C-alpha positions as a Markdown table, in Angstrom:
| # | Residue | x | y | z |
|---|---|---|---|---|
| 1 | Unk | 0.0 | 0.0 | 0.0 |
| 2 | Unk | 0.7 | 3.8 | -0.8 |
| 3 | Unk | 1.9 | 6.2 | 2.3 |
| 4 | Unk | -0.7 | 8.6 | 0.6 |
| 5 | Unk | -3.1 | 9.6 | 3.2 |
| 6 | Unk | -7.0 | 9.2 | 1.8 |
| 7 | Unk | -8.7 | 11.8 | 1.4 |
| 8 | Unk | -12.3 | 12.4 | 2.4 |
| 9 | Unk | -14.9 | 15.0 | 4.3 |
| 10 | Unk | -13.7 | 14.6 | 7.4 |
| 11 | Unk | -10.0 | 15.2 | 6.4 |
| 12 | Unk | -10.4 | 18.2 | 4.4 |
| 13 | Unk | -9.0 | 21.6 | 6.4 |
| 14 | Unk | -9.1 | 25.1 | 4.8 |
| 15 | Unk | -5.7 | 26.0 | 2.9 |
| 16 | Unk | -3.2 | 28.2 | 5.6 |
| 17 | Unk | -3.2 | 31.5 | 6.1 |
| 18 | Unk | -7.1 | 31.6 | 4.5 |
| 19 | Unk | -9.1 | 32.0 | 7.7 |
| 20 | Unk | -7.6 | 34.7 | 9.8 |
| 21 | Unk | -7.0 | 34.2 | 13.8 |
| 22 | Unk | -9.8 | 35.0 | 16.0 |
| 23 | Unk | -9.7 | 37.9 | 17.8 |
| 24 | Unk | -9.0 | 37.5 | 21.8 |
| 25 | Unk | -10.3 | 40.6 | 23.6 |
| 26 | Unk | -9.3 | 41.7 | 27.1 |
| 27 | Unk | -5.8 | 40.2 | 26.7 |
| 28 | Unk | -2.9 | 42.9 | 27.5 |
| 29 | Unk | -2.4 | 46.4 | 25.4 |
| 30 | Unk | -0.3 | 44.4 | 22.9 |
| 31 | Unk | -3.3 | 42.7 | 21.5 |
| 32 | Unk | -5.3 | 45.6 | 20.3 |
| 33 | Unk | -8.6 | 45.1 | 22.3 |
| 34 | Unk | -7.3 | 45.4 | 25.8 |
| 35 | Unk | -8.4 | 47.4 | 28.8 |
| 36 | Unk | -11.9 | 47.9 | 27.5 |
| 37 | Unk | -12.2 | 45.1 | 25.4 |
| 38 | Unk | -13.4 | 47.6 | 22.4 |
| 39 | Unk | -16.6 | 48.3 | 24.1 |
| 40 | Unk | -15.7 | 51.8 | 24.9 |
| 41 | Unk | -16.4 | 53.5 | 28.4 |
| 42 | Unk | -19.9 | 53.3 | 30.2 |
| 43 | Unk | -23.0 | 52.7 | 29.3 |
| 44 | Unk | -25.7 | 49.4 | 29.2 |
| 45 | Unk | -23.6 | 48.2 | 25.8 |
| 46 | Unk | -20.2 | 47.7 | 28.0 |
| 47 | Unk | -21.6 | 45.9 | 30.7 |
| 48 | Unk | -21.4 | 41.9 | 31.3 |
| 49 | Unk | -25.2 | 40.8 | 29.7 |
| 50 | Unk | -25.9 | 44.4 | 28.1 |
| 51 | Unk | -27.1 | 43.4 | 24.8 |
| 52 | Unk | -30.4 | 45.4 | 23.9 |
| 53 | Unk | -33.0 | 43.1 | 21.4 |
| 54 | Unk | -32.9 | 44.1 | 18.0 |
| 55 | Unk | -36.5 | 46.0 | 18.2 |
| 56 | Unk | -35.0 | 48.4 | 21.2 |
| 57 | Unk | -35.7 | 51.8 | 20.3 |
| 58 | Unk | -33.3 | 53.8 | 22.4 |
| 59 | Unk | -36.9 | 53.9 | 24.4 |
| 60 | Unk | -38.3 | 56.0 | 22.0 |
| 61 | Unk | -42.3 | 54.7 | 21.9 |
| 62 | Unk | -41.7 | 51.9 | 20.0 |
| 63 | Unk | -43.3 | 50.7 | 16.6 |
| 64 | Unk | -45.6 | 47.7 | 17.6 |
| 65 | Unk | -47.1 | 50.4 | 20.0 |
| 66 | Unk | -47.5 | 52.8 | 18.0 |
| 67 | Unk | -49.2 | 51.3 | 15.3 |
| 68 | Unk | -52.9 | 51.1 | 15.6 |
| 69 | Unk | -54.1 | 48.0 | 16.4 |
| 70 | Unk | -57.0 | 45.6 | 14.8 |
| 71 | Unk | -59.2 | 43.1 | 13.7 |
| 72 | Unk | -58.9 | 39.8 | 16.4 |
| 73 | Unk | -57.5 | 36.0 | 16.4 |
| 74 | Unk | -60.5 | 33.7 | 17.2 |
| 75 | Unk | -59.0 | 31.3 | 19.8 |
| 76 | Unk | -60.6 | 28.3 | 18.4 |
| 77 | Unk | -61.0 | 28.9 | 14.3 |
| 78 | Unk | -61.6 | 26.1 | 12.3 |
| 79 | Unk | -59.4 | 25.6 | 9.8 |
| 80 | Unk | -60.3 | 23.3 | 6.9 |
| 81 | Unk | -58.9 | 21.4 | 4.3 |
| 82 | Unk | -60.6 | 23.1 | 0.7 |
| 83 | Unk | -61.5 | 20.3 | -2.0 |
| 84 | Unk | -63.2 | 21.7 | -4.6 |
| 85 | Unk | -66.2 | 19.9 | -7.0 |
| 86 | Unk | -63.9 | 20.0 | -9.9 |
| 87 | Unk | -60.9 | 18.0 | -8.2 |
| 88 | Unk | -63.7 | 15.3 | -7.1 |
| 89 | Unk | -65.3 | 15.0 | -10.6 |
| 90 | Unk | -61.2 | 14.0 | -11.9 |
| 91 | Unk | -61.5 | 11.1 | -9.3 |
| 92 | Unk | -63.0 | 7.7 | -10.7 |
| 93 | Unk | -64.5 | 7.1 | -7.5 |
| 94 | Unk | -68.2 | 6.4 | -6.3 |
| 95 | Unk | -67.5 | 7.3 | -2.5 |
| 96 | Unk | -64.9 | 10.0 | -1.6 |
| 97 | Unk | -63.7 | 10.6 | 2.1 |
| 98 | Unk | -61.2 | 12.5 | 3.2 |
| 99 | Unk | -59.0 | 9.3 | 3.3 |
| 100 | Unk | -59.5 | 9.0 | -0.5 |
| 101 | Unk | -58.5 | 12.7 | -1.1 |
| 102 | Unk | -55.5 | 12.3 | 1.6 |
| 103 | Unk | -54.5 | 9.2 | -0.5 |
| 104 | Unk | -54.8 | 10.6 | -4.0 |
| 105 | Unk | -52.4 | 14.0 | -2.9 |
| 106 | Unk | -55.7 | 16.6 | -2.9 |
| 107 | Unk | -55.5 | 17.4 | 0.7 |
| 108 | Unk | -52.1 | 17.4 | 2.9 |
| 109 | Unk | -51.6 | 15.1 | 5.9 |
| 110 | Unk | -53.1 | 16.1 | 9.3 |
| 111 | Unk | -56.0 | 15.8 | 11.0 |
| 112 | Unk | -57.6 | 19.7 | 9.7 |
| 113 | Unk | -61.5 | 18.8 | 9.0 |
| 114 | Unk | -61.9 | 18.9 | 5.3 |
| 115 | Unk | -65.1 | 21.4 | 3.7 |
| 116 | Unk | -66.3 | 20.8 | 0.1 |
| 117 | Unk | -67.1 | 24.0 | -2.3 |
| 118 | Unk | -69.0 | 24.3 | -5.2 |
| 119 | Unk | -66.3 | 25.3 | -8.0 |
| 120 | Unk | -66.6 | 23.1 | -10.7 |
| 121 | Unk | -69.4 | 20.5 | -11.9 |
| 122 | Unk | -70.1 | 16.7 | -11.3 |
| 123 | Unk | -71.1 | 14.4 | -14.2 |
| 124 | Unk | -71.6 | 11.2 | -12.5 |
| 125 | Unk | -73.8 | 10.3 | -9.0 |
| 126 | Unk | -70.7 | 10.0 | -5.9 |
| 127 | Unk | -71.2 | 10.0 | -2.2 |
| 128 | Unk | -69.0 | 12.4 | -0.4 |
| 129 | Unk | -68.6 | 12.4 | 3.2 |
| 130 | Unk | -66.9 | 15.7 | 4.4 |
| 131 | Unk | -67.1 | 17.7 | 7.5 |
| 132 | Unk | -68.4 | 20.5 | 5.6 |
| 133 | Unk | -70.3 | 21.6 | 3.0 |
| 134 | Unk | -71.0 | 24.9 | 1.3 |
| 135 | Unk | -75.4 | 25.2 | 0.4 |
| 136 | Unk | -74.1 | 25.5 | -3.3 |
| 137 | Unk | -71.7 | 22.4 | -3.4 |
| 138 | Unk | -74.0 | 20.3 | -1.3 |
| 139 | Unk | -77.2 | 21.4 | -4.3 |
| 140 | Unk | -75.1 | 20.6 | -7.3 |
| 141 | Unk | -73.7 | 16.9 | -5.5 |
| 142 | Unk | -77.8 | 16.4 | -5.1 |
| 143 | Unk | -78.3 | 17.4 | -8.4 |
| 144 | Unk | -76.1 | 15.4 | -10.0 |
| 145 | Unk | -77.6 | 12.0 | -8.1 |
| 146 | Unk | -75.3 | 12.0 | -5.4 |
| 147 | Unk | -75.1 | 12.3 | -1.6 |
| 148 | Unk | -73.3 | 14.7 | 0.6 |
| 149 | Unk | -72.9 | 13.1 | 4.0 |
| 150 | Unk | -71.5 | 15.1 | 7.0 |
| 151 | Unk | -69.2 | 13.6 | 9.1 |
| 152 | Unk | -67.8 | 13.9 | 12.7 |
């Protein structure tokens, strides 16, 4: 075998003189950034654990107060999963759940209740069991010879 040392990920190391020595503050005059450590004299931004959050506005009223605030977030919204007539017409089933539109990529994964709108038309008589329904999507599924069964 070869002396030659193999080469690989874990081997590789950056070419010398191409990543410059960190600097080590608070270590003697000769360094550069002694005495003070470059933090200059006084104030909140020299002391140990002085670091103000990025929205700090030198306590000038800041933005998120000033700005008028409206509109509310419902504590329990429910969010469902939109299917629309025309995806479930493309499907060559006679029953659609949301397992069936989970399976064929319509709806994501989760457990979000799925509601049914009315875009599109149905050409052939399917049962669809959804948690919700909209008055137009649930009159065209009956028009069309179908069923639309609500579910838990």
């Amino acid at each position: 075998m070869s002396d030659r040392k193999r080469i690989g990920l874990d081997s590789l190391t950056p070419p010398p003189g191409s990543k410059p020595a960190p600097k080590r503050a608070g270590r003697g005059p000769g360094s550069g950034l002694g005495k003070t450590s470059g933090r200059g004299h006084k104030g909140q931004k020299s002391r140990s654990g002085g670091s103000l959050p990025a929205w700090f506005e030198g306590g000038q009223m800041p933005l998120y107060r000033r700005t008028p605030k409206r509109g509310f977030t419902p504590l329990h919204r429910n969010r469902y999963r939109i299917v629309n007539l025309r995806e479930i017409a493309g499907l060559d089933e006679t029953e659609i759940t949301p397992q069936v539109l989970r399976d064929r990529g319509l709806i994501g994964v989760g457990s979000d209740p799925v509601k049914v709108l009315a875009h599109g038309e149905l050409d052939q008589a399917v049962t669809v069991r959804a948690h919700a329904f909209s008055a137009s999507a649930r009159s065209k599924i009956e028009a069309a010879g179908g069923h639309a069964e609500l579910i838990d």
